[in-house]
Short mmCIF file of C-alpha atoms and ligand atoms in Angstrom, two decimals:
data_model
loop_
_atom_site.label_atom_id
_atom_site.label_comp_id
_atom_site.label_asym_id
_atom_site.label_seq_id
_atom_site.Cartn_x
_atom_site.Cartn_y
_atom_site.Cartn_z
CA UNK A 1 21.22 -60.07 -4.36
CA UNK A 2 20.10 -62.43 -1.37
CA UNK A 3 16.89 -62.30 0.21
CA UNK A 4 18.38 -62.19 3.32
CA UNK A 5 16.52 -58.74 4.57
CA UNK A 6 12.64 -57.42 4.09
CA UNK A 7 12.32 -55.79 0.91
CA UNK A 8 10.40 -52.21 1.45
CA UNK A 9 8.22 -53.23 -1.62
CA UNK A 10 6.66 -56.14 0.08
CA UNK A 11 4.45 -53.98 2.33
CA UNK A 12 1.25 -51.85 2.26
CA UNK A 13 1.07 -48.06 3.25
CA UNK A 14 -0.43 -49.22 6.15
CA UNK A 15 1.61 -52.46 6.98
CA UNK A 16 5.00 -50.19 6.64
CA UNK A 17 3.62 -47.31 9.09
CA UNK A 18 2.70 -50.44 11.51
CA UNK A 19 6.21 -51.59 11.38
CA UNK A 20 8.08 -48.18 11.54
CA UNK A 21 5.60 -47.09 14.73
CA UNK A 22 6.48 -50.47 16.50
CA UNK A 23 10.71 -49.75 15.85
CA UNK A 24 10.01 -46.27 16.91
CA UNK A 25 9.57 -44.06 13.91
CA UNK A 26 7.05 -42.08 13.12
CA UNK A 27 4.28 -43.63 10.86
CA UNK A 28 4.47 -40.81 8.68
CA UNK A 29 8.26 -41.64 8.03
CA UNK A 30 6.45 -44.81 5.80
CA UNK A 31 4.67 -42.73 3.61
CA UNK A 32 7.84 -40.11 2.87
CA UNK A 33 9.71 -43.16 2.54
CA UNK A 34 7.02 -44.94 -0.07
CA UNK A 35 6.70 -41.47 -1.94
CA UNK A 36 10.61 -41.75 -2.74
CA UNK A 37 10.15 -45.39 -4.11
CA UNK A 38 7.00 -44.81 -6.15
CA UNK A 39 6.49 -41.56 -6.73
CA UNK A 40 10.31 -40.24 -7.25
CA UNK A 41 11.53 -43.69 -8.56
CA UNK A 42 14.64 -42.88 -5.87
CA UNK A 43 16.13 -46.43 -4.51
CA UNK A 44 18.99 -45.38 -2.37
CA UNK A 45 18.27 -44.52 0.38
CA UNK A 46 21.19 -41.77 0.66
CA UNK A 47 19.44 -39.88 -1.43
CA UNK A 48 16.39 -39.77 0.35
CA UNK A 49 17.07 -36.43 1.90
CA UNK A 50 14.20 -35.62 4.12
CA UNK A 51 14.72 -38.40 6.61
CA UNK A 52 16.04 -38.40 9.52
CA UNK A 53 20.48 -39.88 9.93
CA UNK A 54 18.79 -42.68 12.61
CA UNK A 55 16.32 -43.95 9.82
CA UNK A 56 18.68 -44.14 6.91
CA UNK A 57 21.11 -45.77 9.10
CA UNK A 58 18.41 -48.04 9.76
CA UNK A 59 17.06 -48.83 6.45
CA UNK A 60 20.48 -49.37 4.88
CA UNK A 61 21.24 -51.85 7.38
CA UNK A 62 18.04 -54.26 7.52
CA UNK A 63 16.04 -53.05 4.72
CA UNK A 64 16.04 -53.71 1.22
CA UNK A 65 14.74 -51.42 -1.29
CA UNK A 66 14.84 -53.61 -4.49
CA UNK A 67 13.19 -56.87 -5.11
CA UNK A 68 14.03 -57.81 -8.76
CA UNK A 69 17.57 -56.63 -10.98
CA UNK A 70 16.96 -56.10 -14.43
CA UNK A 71 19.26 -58.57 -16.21
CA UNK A 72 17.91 -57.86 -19.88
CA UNK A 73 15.51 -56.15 -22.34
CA UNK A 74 14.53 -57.49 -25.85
CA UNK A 75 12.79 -55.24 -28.20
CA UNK A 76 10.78 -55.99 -30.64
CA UNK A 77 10.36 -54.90 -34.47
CA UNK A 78 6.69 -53.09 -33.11
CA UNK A 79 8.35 -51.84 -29.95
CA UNK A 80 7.22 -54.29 -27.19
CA UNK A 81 9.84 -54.64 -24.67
CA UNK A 82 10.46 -57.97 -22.91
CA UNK A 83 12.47 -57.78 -19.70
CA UNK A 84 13.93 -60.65 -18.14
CA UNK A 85 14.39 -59.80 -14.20
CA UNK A 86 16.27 -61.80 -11.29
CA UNK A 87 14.66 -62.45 -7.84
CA UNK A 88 17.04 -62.06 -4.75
CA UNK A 89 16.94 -65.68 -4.46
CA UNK A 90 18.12 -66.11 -8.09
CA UNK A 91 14.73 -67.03 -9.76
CA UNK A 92 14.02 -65.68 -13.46
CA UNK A 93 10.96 -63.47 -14.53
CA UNK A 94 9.89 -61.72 -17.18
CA UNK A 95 7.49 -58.67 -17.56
CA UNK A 96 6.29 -57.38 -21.00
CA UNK A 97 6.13 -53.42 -21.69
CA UNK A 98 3.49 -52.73 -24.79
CA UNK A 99 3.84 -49.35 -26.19
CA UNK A 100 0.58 -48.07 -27.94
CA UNK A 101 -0.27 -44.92 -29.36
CA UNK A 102 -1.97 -43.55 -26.56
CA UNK A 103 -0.74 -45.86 -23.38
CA UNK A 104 1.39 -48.22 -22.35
CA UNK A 105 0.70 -51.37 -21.00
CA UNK A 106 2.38 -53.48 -18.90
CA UNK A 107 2.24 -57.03 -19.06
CA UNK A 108 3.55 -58.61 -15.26
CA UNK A 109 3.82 -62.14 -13.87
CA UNK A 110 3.04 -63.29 -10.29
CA UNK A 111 4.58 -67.10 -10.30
CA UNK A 112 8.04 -68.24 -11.22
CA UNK A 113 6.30 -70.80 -13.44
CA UNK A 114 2.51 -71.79 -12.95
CA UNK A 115 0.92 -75.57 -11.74
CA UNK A 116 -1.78 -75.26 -14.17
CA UNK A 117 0.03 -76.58 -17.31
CA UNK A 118 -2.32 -75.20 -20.13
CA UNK A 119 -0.76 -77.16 -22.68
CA UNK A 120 0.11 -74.27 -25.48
CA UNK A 121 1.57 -72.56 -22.77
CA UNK A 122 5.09 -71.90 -22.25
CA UNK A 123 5.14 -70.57 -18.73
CA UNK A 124 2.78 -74.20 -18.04
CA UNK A 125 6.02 -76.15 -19.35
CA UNK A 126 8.26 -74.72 -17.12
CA UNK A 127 6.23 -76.18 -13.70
CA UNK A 128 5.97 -74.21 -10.85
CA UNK A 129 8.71 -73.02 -8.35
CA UNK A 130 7.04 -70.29 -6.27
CA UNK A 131 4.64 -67.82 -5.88
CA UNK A 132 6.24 -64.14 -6.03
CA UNK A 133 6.41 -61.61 -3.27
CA UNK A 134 4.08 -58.45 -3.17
CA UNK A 135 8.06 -56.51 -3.95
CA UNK A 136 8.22 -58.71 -6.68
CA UNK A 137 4.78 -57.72 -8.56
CA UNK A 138 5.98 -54.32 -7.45
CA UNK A 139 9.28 -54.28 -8.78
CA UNK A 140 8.54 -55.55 -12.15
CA UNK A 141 6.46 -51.72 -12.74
CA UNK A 142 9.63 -50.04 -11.15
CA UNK A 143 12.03 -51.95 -13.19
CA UNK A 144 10.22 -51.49 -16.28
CA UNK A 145 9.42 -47.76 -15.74
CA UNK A 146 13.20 -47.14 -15.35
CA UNK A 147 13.66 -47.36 -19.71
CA UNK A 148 10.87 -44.88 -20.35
CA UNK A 149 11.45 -41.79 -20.92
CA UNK A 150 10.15 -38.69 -18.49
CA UNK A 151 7.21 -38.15 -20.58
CA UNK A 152 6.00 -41.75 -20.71
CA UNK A 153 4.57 -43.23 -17.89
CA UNK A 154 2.93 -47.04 -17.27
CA UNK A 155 -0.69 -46.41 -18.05
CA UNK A 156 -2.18 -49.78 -17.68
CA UNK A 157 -1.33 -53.08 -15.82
CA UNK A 158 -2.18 -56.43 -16.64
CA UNK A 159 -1.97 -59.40 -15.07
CA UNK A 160 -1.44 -61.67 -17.80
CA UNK A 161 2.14 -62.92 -16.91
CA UNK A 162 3.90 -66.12 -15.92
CA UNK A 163 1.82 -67.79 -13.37
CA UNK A 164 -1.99 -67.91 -12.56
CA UNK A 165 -2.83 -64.67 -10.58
CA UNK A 166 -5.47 -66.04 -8.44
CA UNK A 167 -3.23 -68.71 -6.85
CA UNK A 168 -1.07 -65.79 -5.27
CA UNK A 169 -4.29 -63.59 -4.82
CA UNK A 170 -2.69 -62.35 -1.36
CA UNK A 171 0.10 -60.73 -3.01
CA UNK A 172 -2.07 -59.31 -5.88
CA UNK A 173 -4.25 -57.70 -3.74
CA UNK A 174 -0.82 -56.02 -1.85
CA UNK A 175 0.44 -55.27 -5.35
CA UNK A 176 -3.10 -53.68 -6.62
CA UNK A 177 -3.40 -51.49 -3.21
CA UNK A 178 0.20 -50.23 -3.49
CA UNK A 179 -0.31 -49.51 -7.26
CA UNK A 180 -3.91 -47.67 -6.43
CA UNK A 181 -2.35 -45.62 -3.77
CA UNK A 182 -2.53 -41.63 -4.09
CA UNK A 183 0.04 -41.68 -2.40
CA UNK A 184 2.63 -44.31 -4.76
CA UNK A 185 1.51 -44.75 -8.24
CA UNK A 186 -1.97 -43.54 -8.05
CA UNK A 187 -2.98 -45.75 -11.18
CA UNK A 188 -6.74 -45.86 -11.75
CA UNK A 189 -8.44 -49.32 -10.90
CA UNK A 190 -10.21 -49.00 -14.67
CA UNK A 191 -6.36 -49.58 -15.92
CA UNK A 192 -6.06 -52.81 -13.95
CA UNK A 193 -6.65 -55.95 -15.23
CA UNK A 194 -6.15 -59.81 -13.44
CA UNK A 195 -6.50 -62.45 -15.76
CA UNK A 196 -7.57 -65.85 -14.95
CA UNK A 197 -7.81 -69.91 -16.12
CA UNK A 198 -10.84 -70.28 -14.02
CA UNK A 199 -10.35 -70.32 -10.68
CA UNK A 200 -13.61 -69.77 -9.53
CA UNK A 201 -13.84 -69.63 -5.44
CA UNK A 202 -11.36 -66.86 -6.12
CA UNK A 203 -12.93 -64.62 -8.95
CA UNK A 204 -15.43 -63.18 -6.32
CA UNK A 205 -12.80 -62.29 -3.91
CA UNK A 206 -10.93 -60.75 -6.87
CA UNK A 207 -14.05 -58.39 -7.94
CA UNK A 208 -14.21 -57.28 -4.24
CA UNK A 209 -11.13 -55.13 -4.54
CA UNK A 210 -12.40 -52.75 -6.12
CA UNK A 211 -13.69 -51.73 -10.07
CA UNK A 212 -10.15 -53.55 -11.49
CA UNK A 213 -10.90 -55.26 -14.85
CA UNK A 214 -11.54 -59.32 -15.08
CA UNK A 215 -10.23 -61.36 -17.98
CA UNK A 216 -10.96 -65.06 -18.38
CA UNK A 217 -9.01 -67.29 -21.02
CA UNK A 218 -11.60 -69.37 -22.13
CA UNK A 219 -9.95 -71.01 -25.25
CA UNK A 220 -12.27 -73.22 -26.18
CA UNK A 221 -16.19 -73.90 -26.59
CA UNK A 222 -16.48 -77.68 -25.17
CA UNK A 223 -15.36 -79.25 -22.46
CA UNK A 224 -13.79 -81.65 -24.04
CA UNK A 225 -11.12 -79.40 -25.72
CA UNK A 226 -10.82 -77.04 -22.72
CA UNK A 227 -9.96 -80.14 -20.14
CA UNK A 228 -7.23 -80.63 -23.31
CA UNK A 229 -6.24 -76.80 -23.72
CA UNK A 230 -6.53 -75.79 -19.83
CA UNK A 231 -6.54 -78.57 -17.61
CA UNK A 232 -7.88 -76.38 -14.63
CA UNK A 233 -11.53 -76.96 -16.77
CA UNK A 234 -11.66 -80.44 -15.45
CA UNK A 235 -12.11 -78.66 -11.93
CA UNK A 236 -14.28 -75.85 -13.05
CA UNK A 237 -15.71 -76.75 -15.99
CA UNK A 238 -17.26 -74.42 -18.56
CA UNK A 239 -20.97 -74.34 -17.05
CA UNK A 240 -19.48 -73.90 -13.61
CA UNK A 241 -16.91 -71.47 -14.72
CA UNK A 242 -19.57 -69.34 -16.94
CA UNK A 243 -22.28 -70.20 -14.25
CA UNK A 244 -20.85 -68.42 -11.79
CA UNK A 245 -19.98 -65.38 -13.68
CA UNK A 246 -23.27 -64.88 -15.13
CA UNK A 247 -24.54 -64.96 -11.75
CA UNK A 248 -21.83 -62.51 -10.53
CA UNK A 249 -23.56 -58.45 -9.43
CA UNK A 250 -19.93 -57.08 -9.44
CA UNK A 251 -20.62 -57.62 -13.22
CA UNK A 252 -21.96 -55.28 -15.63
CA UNK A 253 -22.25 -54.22 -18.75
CA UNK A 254 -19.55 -51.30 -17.93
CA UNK A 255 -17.48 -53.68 -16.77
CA UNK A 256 -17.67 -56.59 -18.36
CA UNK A 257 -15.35 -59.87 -18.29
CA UNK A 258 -12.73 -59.71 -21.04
CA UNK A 259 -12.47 -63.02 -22.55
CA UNK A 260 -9.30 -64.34 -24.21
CA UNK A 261 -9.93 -66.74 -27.31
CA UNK A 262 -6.65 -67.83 -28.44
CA UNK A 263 -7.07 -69.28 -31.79
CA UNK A 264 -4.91 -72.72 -33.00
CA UNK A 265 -5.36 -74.52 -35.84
CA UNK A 266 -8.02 -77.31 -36.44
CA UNK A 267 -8.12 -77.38 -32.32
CA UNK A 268 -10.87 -74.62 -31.44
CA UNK A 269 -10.66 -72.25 -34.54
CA UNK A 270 -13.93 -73.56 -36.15
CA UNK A 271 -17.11 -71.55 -37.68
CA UNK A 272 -19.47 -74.11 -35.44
CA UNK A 273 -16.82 -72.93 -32.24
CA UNK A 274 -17.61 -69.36 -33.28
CA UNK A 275 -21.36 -70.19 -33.60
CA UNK A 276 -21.04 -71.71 -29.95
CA UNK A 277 -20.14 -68.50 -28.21
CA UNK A 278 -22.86 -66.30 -28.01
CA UNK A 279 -24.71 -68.94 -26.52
CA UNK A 280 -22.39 -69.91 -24.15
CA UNK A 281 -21.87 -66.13 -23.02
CA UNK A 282 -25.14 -65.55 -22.71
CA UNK A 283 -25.77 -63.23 -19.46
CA UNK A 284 -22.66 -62.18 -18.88
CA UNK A 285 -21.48 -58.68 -19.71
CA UNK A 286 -18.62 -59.42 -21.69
CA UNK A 287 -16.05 -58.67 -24.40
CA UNK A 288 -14.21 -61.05 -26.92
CA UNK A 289 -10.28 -61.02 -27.86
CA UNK A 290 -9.62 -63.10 -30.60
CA UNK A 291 -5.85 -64.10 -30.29
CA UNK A 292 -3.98 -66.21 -32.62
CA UNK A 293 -1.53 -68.68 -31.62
CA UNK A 294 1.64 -67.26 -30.96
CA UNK A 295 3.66 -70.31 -31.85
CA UNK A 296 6.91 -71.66 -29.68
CA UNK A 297 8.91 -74.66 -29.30
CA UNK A 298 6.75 -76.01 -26.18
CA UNK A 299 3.93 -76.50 -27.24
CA UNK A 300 2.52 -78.19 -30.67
CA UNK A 301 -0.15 -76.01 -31.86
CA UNK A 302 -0.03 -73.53 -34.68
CA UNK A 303 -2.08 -70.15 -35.64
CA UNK A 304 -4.74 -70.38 -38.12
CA UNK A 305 -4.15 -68.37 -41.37
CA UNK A 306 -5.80 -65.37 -41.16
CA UNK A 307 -8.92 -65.84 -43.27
CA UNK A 308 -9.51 -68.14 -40.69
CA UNK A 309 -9.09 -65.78 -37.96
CA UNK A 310 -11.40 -63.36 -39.96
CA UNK A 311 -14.23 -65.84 -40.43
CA UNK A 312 -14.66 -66.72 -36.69
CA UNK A 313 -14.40 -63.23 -35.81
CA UNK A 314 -17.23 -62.32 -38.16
CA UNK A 315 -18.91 -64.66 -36.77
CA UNK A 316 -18.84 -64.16 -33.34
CA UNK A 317 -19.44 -60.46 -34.61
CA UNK A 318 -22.85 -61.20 -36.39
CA UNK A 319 -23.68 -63.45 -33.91
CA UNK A 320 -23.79 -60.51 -31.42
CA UNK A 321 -20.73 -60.79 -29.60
CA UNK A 322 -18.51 -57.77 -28.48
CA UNK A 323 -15.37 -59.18 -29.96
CA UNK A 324 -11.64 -57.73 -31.38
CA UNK A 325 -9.13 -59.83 -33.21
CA UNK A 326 -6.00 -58.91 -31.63
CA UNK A 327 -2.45 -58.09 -33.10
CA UNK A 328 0.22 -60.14 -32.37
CA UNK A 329 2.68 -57.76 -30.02
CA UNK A 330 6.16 -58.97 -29.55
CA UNK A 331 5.86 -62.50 -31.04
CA UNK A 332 9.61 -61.88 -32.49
CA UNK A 333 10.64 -61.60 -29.21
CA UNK A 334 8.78 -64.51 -27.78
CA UNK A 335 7.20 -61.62 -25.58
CA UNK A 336 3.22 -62.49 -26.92
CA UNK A 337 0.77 -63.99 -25.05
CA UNK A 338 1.59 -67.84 -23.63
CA UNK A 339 5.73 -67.21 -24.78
CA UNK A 340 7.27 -66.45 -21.63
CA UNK A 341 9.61 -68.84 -20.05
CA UNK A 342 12.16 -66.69 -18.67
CA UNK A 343 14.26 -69.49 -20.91
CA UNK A 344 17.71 -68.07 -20.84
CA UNK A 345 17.94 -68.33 -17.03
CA UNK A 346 21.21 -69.82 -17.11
CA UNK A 347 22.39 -67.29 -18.76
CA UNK A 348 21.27 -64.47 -16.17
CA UNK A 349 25.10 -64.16 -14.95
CA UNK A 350 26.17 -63.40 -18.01
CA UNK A 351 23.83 -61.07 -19.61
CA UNK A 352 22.95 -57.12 -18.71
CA UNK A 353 21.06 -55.21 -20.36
S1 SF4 B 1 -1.82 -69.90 -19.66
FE1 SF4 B 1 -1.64 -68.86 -17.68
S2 SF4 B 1 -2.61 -70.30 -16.24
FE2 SF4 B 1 -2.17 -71.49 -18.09
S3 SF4 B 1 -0.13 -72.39 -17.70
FE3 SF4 B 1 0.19 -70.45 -18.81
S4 SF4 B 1 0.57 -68.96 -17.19
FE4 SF4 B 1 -0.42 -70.73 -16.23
#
């Protein structure tokens, strides 16, 4: 697949009925068109029966209607599925799919790589390529949605992925518009969520886009182990970073900033850590989620055992904190939180799913 042509995922509602009007099609040929994509899950455009011969001709010849191929799916012992997808120009992704009882989440990336090299991060030791297209985001949802069956639909999307969302914020405010649309996917904003080092000029901008959900990976109670953990803290550091939130009026206690603790061994998993974060939390309307290290060849750090775990989540409990130790999805699979490295790119040729 080359990306030789404009993919149809790349643009808004309103950027596609711009474009159609200006080549001489009705606007309202852009929504019928978007309402195959989304809302049918129909690609070819042969099969999109209620356009006209001159606009199929047309789309078949300088369109694109796909943005990623699905080149494999892992599964997991507990059911998480881990696709790895292929960009047009031959780049490697991956998206995670987390089956629950009542929902299923979707886990997507926005970078092929990231720049901010959070050192127990696996996507942070591959280095960064590129940011991905608005289709790409986009694509990942449609790809994934293709292995569920009728019944099951994507209930929830976060951004939690390869890359740092708020360095491609452009195309993840496309992506969040096209998957709020009534007319395309028609998800609720509630079942959004962007997740973020710390990039604070950008959080506001974020928040302005409606009621999505925020989540910050905070890591660690000190500076001095967060410039270690996520090197974007020696930029914003923690008062600036927590400053600014507690300061924030899209913030409230109905939607609060989900913070993501992930939990290594003698690095930030102590009782005086756990003491530290009610304090430093203070003012802001927010929620724990107490992760333990999902452990992987790049990086050096280990999980704690789980008494460990227990203790500083008690603690942060007692100490008033809103705070869930979470289950380890898809670690098997290298599909948890900080695994993905899209690491069998070479093999992409070679492997379909
Ligand atoms: S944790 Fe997130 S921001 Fe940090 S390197 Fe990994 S993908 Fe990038």
């Amino acid at each position: 697949m080359k990306a030789t042509r404009p993919s149809l995922k790349d643009f808004s509602r309103d950027a596609l009925r711009a474009d159609f009007k200006e080549r001489g099609f009705p606007a309202y040929r852009a929504d019928q068109v978007l309402s195959w994509i989304y809302a049918q899950g129909v690609e070819s455009v042969a099969e999109m029966n209620n356009l006209p011969t001159s606009l199929r001709t047309h789309l078949e010849e300088e369109w694109d209607t796909s943005s990623l191929s699905r080149r494999r799916v892992e599964v997991s012992q507990d059911g998480t599925q881990k696709f790895l997808l292929e960009t047009r120009d031959g780049a490697a992704i991956e998206a995670v799919l987390i089956p629950e009882e009542r929902r299923n989440t979707l886990c997507v990336s926005t970078q092929v790589g990231c720049p901010l090299a959070c050192s127990f991060c696996a996507t942070g030791a591959l280095g960064f390529t590129r940011n991905l297209t608005t289709g790409e985001i986009m694509d990942q949802v449609i790809r994934a949605r293709e292995v569920l069956s009728e019944e099951s639909a994507i209930t929830n999307i976060v951004f939690m992925g390869m890359g740092e969302p708020l360095l491609n914020l452009p195309a993840v405010t496309e992506a969040i518009g096209l998957l709020t649309d009534p007319k395309t996917l028609a998800m609720a904003p509630r079942r959004i969520t962007v997740s973020t080092a710390g990039l604070v000029p950008q959080i506001k901008p974020l928040l302005e886009i409606g009621p999505i959900n925020l989540a910050v990976s905070l890591h660690a109670t000190t500076d001095t182990v967060r410039d270690e953990l996520v090197p974007l803290n020696r930029r914003f550091p923690l008062d600036v970073l927590l400053g600014s939130l507690r300061s924030e009026p899209l913030l409230s206690r109905k939607r609060p900033v989900f913070f993501e603790y992930t939990l290594m061994r003698g690095v930030n998993d102590s009782l005086e850590d756990a003491a530290r974060l009610p304090e430093l939390l203070k003012g802001i309307p927010s929620k724990l989620n107490v992760i333990p290290m999902n452990a992987h060849p790049d990086a050096e750090y280990e999980p704690p055992d789980q008494a460990t775990c227990d203790a500083f989540t008690q603690t942060a409990y007692r100490a008033g904190l809103r705070v869930t130790l979470r289950r380890n999805r898809g670690a098997d699979i290298d599909a948890a939180c900080g695994q993905l490295a899209a690491r069998d790119k070479t093999a992409l040729s070679s492997v379909i799913s």
